[in-house]
mmCIF file of C-alpha atoms and ligand atoms in Angstrom:
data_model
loop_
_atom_site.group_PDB
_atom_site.id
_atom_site.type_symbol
_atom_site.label_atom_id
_atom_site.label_comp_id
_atom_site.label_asym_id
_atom_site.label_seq_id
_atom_site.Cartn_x
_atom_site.Cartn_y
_atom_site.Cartn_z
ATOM 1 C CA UNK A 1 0.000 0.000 0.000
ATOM 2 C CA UNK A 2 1.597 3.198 -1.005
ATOM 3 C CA UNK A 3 -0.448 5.882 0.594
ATOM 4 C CA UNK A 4 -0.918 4.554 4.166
ATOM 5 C CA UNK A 5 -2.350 7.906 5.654
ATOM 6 C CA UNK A 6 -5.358 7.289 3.081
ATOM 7 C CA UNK A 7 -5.468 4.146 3.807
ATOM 8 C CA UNK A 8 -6.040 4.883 7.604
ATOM 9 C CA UNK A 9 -8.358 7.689 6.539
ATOM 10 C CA UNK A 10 -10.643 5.431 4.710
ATOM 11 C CA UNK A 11 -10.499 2.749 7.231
ATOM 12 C CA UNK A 12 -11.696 5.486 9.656
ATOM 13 C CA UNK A 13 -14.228 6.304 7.304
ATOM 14 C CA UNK A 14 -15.574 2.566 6.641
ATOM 15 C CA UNK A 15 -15.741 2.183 10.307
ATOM 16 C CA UNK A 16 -18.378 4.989 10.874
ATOM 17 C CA UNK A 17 -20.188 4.355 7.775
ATOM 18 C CA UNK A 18 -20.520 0.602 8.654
ATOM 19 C CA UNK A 19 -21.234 0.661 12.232
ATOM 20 C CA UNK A 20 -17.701 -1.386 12.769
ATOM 21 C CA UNK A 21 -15.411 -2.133 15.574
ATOM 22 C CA UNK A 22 -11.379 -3.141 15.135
ATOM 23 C CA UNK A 23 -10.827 -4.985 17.857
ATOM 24 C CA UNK A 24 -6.501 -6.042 18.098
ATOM 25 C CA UNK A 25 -4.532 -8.792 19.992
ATOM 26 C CA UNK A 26 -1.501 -7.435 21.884
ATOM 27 C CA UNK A 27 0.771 -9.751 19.350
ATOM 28 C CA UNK A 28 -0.514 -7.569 16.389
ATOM 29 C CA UNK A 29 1.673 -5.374 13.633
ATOM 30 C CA UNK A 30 2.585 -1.862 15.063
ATOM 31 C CA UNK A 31 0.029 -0.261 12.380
ATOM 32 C CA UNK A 32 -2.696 -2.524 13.049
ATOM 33 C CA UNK A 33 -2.329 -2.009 16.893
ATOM 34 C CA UNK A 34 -2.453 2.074 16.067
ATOM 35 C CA UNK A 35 -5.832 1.593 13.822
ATOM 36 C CA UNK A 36 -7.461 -0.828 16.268
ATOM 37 C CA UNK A 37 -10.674 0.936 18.573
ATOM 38 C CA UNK A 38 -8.973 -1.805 21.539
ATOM 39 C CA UNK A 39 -5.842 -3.636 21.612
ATOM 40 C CA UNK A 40 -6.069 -5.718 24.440
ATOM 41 C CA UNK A 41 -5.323 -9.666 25.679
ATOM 42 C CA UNK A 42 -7.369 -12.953 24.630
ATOM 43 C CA UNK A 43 -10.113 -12.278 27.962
ATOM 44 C CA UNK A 44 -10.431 -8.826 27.612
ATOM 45 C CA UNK A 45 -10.876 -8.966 23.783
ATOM 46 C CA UNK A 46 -13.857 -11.394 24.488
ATOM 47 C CA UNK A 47 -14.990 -9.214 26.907
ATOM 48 C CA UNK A 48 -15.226 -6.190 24.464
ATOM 49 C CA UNK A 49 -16.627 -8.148 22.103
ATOM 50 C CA UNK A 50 -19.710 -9.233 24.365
ATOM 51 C CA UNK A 51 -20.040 -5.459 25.360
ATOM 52 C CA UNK A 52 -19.647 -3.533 21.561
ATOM 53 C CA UNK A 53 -23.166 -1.910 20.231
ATOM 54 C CA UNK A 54 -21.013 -1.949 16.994
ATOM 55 C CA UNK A 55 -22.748 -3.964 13.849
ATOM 56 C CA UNK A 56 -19.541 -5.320 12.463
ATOM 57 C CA UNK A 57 -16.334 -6.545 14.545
ATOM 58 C CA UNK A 58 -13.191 -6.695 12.309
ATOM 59 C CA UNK A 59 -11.007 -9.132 14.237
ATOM 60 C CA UNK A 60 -7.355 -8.794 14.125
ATOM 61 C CA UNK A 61 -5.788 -11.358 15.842
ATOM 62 C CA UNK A 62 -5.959 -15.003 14.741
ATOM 63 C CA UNK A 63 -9.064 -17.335 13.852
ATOM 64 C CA UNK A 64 -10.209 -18.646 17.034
ATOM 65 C CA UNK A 65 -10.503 -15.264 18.767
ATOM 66 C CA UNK A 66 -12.364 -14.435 16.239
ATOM 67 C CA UNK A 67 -14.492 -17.492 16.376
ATOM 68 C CA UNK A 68 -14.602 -16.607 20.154
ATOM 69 C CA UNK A 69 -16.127 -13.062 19.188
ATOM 70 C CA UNK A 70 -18.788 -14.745 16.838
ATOM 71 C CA UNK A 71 -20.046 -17.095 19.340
ATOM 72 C CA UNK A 72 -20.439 -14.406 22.164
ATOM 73 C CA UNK A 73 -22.010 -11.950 19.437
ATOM 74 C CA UNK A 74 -24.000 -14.293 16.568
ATOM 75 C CA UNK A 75 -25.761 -11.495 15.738
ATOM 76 C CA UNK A 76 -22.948 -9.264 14.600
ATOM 77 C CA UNK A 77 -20.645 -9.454 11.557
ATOM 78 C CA UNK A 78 -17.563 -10.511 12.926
ATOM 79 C CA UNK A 79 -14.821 -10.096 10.026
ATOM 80 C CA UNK A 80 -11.040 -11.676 9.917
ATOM 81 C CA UNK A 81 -8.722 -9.828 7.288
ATOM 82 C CA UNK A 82 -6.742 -13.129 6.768
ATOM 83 C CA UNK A 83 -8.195 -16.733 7.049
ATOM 84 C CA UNK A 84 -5.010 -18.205 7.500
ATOM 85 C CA UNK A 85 -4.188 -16.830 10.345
ATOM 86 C CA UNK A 86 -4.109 -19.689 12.051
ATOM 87 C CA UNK A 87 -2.831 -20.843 15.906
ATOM 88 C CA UNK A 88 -0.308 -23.687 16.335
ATOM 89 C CA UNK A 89 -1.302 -24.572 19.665
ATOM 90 C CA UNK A 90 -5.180 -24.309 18.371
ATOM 91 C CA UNK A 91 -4.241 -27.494 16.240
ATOM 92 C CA UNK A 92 -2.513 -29.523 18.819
ATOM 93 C CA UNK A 93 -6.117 -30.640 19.823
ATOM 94 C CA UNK A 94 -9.785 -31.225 17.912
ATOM 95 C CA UNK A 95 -13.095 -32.176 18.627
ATOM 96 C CA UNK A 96 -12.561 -36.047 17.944
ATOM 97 C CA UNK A 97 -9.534 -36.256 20.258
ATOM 98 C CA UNK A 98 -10.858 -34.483 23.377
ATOM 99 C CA UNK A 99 -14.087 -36.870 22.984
ATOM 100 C CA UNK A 100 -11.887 -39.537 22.846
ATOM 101 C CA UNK A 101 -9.700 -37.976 26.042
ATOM 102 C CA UNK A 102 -12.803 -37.839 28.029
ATOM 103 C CA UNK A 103 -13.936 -41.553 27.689
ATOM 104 C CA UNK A 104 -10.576 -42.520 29.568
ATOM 105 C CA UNK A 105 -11.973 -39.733 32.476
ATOM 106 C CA UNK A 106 -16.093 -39.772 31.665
ATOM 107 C CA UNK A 107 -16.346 -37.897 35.536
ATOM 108 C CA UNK A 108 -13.786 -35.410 34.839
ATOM 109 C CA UNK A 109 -14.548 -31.577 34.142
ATOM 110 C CA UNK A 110 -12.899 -30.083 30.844
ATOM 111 C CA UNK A 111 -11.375 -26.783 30.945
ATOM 112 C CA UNK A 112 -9.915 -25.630 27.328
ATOM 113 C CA UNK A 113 -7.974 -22.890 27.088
ATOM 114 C CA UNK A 114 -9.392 -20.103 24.748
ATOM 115 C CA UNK A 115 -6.760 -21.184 22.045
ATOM 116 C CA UNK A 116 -9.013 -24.014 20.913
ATOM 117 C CA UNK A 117 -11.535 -23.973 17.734
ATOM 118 C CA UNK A 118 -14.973 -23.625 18.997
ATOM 119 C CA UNK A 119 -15.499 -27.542 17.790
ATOM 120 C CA UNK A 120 -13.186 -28.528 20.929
ATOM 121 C CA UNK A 121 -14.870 -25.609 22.937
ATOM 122 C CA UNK A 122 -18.170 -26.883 22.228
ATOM 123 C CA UNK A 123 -16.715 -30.647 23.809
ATOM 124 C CA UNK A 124 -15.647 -28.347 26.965
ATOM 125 C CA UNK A 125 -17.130 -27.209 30.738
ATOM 126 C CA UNK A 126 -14.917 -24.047 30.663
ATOM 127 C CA UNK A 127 -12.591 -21.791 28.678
ATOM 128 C CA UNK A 128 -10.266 -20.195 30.270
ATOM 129 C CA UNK A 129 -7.243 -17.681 28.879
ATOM 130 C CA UNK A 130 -3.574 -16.935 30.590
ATOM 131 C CA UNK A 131 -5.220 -14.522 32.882
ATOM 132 C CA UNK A 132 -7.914 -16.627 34.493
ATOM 133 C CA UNK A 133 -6.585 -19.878 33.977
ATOM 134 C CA UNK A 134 -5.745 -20.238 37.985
ATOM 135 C CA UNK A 135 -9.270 -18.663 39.294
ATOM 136 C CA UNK A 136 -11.248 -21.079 36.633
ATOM 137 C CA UNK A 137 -9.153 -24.194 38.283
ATOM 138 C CA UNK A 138 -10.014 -22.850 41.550
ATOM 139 C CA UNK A 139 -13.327 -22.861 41.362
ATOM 140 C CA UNK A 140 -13.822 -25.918 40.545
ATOM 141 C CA UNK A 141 -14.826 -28.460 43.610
ATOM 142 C CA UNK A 142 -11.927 -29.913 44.681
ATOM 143 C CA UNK A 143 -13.117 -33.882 44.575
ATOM 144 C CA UNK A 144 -13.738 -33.181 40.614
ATOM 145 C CA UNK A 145 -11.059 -34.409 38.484
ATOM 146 C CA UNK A 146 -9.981 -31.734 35.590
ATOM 147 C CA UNK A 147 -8.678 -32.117 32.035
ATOM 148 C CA UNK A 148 -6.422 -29.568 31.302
ATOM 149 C CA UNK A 149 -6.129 -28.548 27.301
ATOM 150 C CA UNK A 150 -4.208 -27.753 25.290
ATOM 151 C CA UNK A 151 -1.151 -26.195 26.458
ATOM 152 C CA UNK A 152 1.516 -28.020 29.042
ATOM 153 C CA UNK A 153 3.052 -25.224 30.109
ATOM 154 C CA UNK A 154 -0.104 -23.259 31.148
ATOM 155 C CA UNK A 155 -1.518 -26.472 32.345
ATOM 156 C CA UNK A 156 1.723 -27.025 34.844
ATOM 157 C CA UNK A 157 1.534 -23.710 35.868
ATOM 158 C CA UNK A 158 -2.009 -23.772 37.163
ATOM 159 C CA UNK A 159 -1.347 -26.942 38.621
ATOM 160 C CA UNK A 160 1.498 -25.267 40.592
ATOM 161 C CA UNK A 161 -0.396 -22.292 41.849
ATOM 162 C CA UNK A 162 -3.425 -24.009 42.803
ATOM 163 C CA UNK A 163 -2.154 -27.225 43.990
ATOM 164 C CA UNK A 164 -4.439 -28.936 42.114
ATOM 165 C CA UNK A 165 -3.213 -32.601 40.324
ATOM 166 C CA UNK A 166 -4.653 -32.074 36.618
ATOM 167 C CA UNK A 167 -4.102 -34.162 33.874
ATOM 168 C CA UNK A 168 -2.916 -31.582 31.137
ATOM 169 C CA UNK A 169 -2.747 -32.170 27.388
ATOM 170 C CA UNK A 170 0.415 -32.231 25.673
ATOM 171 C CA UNK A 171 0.467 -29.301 23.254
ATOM 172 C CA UNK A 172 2.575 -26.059 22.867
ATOM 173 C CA UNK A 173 2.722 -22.751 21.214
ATOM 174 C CA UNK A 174 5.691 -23.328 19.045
ATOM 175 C CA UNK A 175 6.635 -19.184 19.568
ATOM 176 C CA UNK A 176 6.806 -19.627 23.798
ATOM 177 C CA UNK A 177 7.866 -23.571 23.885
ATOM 178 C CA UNK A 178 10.756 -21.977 22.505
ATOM 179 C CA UNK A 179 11.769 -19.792 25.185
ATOM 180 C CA UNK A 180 13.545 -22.040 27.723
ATOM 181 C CA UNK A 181 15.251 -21.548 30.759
ATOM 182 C CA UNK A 182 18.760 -20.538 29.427
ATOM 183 C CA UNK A 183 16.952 -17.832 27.617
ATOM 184 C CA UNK A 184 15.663 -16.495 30.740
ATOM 185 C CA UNK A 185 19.029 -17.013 32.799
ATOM 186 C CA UNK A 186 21.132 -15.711 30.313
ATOM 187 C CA UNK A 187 19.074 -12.348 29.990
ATOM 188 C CA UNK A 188 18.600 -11.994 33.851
ATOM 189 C CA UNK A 189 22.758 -12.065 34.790
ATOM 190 C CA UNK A 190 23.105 -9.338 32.042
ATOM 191 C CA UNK A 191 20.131 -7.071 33.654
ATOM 192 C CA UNK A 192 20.277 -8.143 36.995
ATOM 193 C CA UNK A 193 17.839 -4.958 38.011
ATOM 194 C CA UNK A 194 15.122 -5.517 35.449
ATOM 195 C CA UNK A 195 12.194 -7.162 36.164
ATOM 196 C CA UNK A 196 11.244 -9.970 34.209
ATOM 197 C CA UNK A 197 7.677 -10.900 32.926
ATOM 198 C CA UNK A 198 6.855 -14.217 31.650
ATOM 199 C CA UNK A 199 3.877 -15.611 29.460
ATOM 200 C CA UNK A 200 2.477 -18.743 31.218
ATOM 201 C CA UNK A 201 2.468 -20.623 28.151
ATOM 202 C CA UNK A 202 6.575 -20.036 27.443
ATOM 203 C CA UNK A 203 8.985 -23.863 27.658
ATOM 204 C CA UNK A 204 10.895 -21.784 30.570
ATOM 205 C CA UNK A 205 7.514 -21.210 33.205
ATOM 206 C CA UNK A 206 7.891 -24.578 34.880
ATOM 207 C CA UNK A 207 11.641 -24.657 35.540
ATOM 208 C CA UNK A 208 11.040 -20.997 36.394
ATOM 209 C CA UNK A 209 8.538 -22.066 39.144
ATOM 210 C CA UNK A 210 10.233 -24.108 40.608
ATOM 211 C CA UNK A 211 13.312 -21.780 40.969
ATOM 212 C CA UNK A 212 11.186 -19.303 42.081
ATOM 213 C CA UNK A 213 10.254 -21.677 44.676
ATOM 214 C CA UNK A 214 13.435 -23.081 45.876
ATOM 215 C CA UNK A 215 14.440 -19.334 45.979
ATOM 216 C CA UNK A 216 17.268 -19.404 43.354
ATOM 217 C CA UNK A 217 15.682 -16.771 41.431
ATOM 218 C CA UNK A 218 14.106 -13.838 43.099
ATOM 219 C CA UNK A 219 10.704 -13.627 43.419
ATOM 220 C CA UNK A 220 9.614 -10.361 43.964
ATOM 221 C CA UNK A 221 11.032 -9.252 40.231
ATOM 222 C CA UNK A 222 9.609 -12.179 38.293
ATOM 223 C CA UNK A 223 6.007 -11.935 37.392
ATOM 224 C CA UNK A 224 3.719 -14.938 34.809
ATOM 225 C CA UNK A 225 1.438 -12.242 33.584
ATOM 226 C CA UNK A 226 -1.336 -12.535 30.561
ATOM 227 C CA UNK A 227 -0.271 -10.232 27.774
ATOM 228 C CA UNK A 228 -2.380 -7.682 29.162
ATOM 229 C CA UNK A 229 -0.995 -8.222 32.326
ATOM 230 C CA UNK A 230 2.207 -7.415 30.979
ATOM 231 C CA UNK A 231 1.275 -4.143 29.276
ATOM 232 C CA UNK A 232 -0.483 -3.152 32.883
ATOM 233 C CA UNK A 233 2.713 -4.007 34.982
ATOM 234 C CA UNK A 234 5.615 -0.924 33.639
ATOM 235 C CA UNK A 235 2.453 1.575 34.588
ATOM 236 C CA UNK A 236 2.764 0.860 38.045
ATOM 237 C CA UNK A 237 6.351 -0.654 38.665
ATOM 238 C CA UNK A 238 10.120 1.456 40.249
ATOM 239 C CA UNK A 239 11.733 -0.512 37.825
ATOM 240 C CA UNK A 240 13.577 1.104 34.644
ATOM 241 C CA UNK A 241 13.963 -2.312 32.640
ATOM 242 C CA UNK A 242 11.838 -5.281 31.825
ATOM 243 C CA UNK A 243 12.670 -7.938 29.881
ATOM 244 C CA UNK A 244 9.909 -10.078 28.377
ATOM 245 C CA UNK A 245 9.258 -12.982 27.452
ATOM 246 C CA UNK A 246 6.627 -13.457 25.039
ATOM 247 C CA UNK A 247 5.284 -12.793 21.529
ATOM 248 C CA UNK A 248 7.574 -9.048 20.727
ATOM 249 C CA UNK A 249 4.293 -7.674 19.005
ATOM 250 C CA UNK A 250 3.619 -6.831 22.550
ATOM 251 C CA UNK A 251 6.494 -4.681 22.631
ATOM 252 C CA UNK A 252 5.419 -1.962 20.518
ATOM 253 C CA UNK A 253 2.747 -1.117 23.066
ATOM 254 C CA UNK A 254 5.138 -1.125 25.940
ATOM 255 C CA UNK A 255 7.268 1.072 24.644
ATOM 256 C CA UNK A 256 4.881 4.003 23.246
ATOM 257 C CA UNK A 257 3.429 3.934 26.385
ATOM 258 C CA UNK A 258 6.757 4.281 28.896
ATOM 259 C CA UNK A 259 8.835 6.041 26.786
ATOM 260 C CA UNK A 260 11.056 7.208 29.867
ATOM 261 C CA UNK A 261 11.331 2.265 30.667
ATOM 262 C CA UNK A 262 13.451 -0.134 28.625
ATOM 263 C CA UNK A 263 12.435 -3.073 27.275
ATOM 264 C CA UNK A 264 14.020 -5.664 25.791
ATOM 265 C CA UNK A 265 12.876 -9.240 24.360
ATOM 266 C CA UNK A 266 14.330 -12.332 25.701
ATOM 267 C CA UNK A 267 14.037 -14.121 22.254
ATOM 268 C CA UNK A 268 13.943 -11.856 19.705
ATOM 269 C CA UNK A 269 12.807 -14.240 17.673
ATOM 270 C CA UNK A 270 9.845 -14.840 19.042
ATOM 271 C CA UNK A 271 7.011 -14.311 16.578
ATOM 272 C CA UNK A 272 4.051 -15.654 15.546
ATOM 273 C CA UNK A 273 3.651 -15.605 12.083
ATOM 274 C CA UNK A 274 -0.008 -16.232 11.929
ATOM 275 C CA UNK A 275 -0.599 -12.914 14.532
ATOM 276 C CA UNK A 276 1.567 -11.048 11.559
ATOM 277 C CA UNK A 277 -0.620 -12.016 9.139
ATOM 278 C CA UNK A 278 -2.939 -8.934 9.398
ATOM 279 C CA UNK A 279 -1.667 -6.117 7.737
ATOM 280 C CA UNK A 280 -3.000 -2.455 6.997
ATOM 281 C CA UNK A 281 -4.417 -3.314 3.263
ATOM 282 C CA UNK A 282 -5.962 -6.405 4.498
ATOM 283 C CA UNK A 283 -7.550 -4.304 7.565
ATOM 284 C CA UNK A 284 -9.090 -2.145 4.580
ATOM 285 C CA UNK A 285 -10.041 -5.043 1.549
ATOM 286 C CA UNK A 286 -12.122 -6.749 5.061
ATOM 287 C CA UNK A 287 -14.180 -3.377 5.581
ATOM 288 C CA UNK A 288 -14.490 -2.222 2.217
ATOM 289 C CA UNK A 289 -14.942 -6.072 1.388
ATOM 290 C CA UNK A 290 -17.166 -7.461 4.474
ATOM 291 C CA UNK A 291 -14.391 -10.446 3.822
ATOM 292 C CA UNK A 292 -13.376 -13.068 5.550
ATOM 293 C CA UNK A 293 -16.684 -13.256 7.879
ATOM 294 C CA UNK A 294 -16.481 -15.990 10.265
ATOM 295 C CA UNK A 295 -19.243 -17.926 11.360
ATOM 296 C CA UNK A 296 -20.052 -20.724 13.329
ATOM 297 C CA UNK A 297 -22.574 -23.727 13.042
ATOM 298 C CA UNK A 298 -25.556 -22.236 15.623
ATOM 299 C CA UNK A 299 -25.659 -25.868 17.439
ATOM 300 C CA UNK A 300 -21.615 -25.579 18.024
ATOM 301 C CA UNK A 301 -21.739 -22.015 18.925
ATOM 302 C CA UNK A 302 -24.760 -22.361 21.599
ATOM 303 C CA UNK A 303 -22.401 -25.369 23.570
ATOM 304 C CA UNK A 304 -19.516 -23.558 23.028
ATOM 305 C CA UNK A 305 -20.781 -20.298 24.283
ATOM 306 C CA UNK A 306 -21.591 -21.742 27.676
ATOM 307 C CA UNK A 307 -18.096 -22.868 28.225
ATOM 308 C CA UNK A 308 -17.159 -19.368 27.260
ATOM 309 C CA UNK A 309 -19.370 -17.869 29.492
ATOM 310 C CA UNK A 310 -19.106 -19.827 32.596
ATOM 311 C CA UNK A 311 -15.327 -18.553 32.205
ATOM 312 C CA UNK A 312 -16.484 -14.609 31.728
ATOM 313 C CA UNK A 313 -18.673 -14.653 34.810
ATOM 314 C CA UNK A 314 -15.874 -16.070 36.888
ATOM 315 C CA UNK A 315 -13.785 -12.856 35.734
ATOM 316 C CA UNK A 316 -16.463 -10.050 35.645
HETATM 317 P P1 13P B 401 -3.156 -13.702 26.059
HETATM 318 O O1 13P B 401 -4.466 -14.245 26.480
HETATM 319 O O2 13P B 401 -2.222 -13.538 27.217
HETATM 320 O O3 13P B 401 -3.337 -12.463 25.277
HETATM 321 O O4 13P B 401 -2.422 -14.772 25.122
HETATM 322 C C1 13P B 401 -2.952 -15.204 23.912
HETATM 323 C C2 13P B 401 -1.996 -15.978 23.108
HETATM 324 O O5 13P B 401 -2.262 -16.429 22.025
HETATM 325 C C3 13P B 401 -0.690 -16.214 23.678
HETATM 326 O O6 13P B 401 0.116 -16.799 22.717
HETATM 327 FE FE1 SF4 B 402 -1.116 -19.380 18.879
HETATM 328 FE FE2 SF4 B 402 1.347 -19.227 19.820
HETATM 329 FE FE3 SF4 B 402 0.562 -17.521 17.962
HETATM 330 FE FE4 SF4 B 402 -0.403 -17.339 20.488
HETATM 331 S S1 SF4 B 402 1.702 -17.024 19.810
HETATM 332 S S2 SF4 B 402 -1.581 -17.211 18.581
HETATM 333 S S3 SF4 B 402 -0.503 -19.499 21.027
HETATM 334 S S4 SF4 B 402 0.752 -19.747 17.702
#
């Protein structure tokens, strides 16, 4: 796109004339971010999306948020500007599977994290996303056993925190399984006065736990945060540097808003290709367009939506 300030002109425009919302994961492009009405985590996206008057959502972030926004709002258009933007950790897991799963448990309660098609939600007692993960397990009676889906990492954590035993599916986002402990350990001797927030669903949050634990690293600078936990935490911390470990889309956030903090990645290469698949022009071909809209089969969507919403009156 050559002209960009037209282009976010006429998005502008398109919004009013259409009645339309942009709603924006944390992990999005810098420009997308700038355009979007909210930019916000997986739970408060969902949240907005129950609460918008708007006619038309245009979702960037990947498919089964937006799925998530159709089946809280069926009677909106909800929009995604790139079918294939996909979720790694999404696919570790479908419908057949967790039926399957459940046989081996029939008595057991499901809780799916939000990263799931709405097939597998639909097959599930409650979502739950990074930042609710812990109260959802909590609330649940303690005699009940739990299945834990999809990811390992989240799924260990909550385990942890709760002391709850949980048997926990096997997947992983191939982005945070890839930040490991000697990521973390090499970043914290270089900043040793930075605090360091972690993504629950990163390879290093079960090591890091258990360090945490066992006191070898310093608990009152480490934080497991949701990515909008993350973008809350510089507002109200002393400390000059964070380093983070999670998607870096989150980054560009961060920084425009504490422009007087540091912060630095502790992969750099962590990024999600599928959350970069939104871009500007397709932000524009989706409103002038009404493309790619994303609906769900109503019988899917109604089972769905009560997982979904058994997990949004436990955060309210
Ligand atoms: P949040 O719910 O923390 O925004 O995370 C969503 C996600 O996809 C993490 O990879
Ligand atoms: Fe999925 Fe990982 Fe991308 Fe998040 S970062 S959307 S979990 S692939």
């Amino acid at each position: 796109m050559e002209d960009r300030g037209w282009a976010v002109k006429e998005i502008n425009r398109l919004k009013k004339e259409k009645n339309a919302v942009i709603l924006a994961h944390n992990y999005q492009i810098g420009e997308v971010q700038d355009i979007a009405d909210f930019t916000a985590d997986s739970l408060a996206l969902s949240q907005a999306a129950a609460k918008t008057e708007a006619d038309m959502i245009v979702f960037c972030g990947v498919h089964f948020m937006a799925e998530t926004a159709s089946i809280i709002s069926p009677d909106k258009k909800v929009l995604i500007p790139d079918l294939k933007a996909g979720c790694s950790l999404a696919d570790t897991i479908n419908a057949e599977e967790l039926r399957e799963w459940k046989k081996e448990h029939p008595n057991a309660v499901v809780v799916s994290y939000v990263n799931t098609t709405a097939e597998v939600k639909a097959e599930s007692d409650y979502c739950c996303t990074s930042s609710n993960a812990v109260k959802v397990v909590s609330s649940i009676p303690e005699d009940r056993e739990i299945l834990f889906l999809p990811d390992m990492f989240l799924g260990a954590y909550a385990a942890k925190v709760t002391g709850r035993k949980l048997h926990i599916w096997a997947g992983e986002c191939h982005v945070h399984a890839g930040i490991r402990p000697e990521d973390i350990n090499k970043m914290r001797e270089a900043n040793p006065e930075a605090d360091m927030l972690i993504h629950p669903e990163c390879g290093c949050t079960t090591s890091l736990i258990n360090y945490v634990g066992n006191g070898s690293i310093k608990s009152e600078d480490t934080y497991f945060l949701s990515t909008g936990g993350m973008i809350n935490h510089p507002r109200h911390s002393n400390a000059k540097e964070f380093l983070v470990a999670t998607e870096t889309g989150i980054l560009h956030r961060m920084r425009k808003e504490n422009p007087d903090k540091t912060f630095c990645p502790v992969k750099e290469d962590a990024v999600c290709k599928y959350m970069k698949m939104i871009t500007l022009d397709k932000v524009l071909t989706s409103l002038q367009e009404e493309i790619y809209e994303v609906k769900i089969p109503k019988e899917v969507a109604l089972r769905a939506k009560k997982a979904i919403d058994r997990m949004l009156e436990i955060s309210n």
